[in-house]
Each structure stands twice: as structure tokens, then as C-alpha cells.
Short mmCIF file of C-alpha atoms and ligand atoms in Angstrom, two decimals:
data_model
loop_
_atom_site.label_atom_id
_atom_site.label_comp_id
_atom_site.label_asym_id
_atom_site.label_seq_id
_atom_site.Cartn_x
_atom_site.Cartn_y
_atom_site.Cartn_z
CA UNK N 11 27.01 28.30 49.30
CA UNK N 12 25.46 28.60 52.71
CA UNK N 13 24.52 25.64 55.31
CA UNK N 14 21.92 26.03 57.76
CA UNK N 15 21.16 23.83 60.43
CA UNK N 16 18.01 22.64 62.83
CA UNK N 17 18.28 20.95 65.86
CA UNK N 18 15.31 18.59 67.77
CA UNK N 19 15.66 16.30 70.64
CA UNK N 20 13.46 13.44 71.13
CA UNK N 21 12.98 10.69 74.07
CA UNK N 22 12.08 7.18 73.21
CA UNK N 23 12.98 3.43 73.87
CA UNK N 24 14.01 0.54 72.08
CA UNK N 25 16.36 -2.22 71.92
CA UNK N 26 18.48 -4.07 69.30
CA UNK N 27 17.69 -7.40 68.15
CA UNK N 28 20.87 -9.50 68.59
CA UNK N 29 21.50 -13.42 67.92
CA UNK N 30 22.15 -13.55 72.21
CA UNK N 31 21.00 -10.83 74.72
CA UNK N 32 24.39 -11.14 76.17
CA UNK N 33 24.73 -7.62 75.73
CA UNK N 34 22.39 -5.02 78.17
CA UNK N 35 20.99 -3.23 74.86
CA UNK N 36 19.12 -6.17 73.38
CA UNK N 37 16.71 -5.77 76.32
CA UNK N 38 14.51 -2.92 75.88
CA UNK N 39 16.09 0.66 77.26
CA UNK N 40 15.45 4.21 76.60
CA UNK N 41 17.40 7.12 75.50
CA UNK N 42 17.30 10.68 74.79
CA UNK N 43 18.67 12.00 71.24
CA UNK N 44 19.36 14.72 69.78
CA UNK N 45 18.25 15.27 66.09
CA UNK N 46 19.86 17.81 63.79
CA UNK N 47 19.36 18.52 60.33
CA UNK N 48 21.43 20.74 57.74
CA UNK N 49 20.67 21.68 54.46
CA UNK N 50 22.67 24.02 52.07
CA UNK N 51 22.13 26.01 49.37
CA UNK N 52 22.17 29.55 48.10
CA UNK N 53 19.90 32.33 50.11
CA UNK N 54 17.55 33.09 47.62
CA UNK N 55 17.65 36.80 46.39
CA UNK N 56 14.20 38.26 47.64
CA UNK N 57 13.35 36.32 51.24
CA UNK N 58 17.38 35.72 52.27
CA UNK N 59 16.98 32.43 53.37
CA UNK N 60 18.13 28.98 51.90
CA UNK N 61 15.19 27.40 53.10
CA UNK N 62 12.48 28.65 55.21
CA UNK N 63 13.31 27.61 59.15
CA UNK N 64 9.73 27.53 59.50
CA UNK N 65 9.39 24.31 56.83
CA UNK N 66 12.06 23.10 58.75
CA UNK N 67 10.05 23.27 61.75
CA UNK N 68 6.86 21.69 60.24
CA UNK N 69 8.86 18.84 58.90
CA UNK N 70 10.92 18.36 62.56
CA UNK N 71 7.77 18.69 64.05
CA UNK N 72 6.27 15.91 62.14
CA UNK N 73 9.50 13.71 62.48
CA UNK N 74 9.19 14.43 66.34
CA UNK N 75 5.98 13.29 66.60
CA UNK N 76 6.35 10.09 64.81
CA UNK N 77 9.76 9.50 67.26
CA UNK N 78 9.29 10.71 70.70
CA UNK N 79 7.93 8.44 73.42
CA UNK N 80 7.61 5.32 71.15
CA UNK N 81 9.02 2.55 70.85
CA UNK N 82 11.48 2.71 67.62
CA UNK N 83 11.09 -0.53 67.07
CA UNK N 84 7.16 -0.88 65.74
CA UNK N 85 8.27 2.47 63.55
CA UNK N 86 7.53 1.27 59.68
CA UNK N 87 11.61 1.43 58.74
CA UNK N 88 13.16 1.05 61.94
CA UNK N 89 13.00 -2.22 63.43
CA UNK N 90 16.83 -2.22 64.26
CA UNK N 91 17.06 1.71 65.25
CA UNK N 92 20.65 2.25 65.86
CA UNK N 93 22.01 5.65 65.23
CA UNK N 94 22.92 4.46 61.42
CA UNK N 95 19.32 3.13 60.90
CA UNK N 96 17.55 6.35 62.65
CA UNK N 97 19.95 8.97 60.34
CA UNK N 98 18.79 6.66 56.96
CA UNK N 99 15.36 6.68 58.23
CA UNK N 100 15.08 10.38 58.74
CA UNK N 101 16.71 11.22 55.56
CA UNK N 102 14.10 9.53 53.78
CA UNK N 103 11.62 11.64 55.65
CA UNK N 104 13.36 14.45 54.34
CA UNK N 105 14.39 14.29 51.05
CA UNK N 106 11.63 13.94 48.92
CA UNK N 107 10.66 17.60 50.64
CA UNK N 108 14.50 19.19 51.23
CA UNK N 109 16.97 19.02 47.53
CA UNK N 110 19.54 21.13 49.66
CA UNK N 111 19.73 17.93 52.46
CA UNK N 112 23.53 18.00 53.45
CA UNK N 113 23.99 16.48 56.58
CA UNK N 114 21.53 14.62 59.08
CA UNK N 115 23.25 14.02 62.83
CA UNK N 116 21.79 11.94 65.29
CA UNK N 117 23.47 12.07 68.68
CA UNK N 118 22.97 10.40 72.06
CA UNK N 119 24.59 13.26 74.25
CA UNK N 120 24.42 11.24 77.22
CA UNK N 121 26.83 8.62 76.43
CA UNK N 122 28.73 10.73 73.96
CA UNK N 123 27.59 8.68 70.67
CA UNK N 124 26.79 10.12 67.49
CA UNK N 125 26.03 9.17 64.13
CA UNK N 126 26.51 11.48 60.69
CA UNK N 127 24.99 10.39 57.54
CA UNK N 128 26.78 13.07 54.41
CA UNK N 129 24.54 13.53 51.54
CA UNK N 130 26.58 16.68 50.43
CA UNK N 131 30.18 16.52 51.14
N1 LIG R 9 27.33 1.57 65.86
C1 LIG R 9 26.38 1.51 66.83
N2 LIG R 9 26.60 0.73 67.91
C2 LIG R 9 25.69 0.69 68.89
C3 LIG R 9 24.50 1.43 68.79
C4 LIG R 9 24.30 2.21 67.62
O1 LIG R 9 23.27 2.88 67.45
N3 LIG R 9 25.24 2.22 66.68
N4 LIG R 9 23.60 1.40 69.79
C5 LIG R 9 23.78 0.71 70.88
C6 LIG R 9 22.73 0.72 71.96
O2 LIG R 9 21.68 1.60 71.64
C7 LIG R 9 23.21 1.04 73.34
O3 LIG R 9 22.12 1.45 74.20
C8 LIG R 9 24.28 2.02 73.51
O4 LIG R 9 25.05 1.33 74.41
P1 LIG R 9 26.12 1.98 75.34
O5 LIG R 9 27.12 2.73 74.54
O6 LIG R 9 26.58 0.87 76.16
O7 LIG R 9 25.34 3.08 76.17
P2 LIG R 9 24.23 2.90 77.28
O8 LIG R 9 23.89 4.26 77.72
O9 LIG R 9 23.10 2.10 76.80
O10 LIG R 9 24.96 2.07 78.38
P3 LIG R 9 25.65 2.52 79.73
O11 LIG R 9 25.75 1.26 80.50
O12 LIG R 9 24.73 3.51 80.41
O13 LIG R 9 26.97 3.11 79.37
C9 LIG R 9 24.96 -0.15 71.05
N5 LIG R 9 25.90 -0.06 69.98
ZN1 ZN R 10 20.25 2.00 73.16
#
């Protein structure tokens, strides 16, 4: 079994809806993330690859898209986009178009959070 992995990074602002705004990230802020993706399988015989890195691309490319320089909030799935919420949301993306969807990691490298959602141990 082999695991490969794809890595995006994407800008974009938003805020978390909290019963006070005591707290700095309930008003709106931005951040930049880093998205990666894993998926594992078995390279298949004849092309060598688990899964073509240039589907990968496509798909990142569309996820990227819908992410980057918006506001996560008005995303269709995301109105509370922590880390959690942003690694569920993504996986949906994925999923219906990936079977061999491991691992999805969203990271703010900035401030040294990160977020793992395991599909396949
Ligand atoms: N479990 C989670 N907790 C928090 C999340 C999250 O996604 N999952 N997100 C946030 C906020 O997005 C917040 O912006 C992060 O706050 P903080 O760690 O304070 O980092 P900042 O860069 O925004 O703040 P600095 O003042 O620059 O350190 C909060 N919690
Ligand atoms: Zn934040």
C-alpha cells in the first residue's frame, strides 16, 4: 500500500461566530493555510501511479478556487470555518471523486495550528 500526498495553500478571511466577541477571532481576520491532501492505494500495474497527480491537481484547483480570497463564511458548508469544519468540508469535496482519501490536513503555518481529519488509519 502506497500514500501519496498534494499540497495547496490558499489565502482568505473569516471569523467565528461566538455567543460574545470577547475573543479577537469573532471579528473578521484573515489567514493563510495550507491545504494537503493524501490518498493511498496500490500503484496500478500499467501507469505506476495510485492516482493520477494531475486529477489531483484539477480537483485542488477547483477546491482553490472556491477558497482563496473569500470570505469562508458565505461558502455553502462553512459558516463556522475552523480548521475542523474546513478539513470536513474539503473531504466532502473529495470523496465522491477520490475512494483511496486517507488523510486531509489543513494547517495555519503561521501560528503553528493544524487540523487532521483520518479517513484511513
Ligand atoms: N480548535 C480550533 N480552535 C480555534 C480555531 C480553529 O480553527 N480550531 N480557530 C481560531 C481562529 O481562527 C483564530 O484566528 C486563531 O487564533 P489564534 O491562535 O489566536 O491565532 P491568530 O493568528 O489569529 O492570533 P495572534 O494574535 O496573531 O496569535 C481560534 N481557535
Ligand atoms: Zn482565524
Amino acid at each position: 500500500m502506497m500514500r501519496i500526498a498534494k499540497s495547496v495553500t490558499f489565502d482568505a478571511a473569516h471569523f467565528l461566530s461566538l455567543d460574545s466577541d470577547e475573543r479577537p477571532y469573532a471579528r473578521m481576520h484573515g489567514h493563510s493555510f495550507r491545504l494537503t491532501v493524501e490518498l493511498e492505494g496500490e500503484p496500478d500495474p500499467v501507469t505506476g501511479w495510485v492516482e493520477d497527480f494531475g486529477d489531483i491537481n484539477d480537483a485542488l484547483s477547483g477546491i482553490h478556487e472556491q477558497l482563496d480570497h473569500r470570505l469562508l463564511n458565505e461558502i455553502e458548508g462553512l459558516s463556522m470555518p475552523t480548521l475542523e469544519n474546513i478539513c470536513l468540508w474539503v473531504a466532502g469535496k473529495l470523496q465522491p471523486r477520490f475512494a483511496g482519501l486517507a488523510r486531509v490536513v489543513v494547517e495555519r503555518p503561521s501560528n503553528g495550528e493544524a487540523c487532521t481529519y483520518t479517513i484511513k488509519p
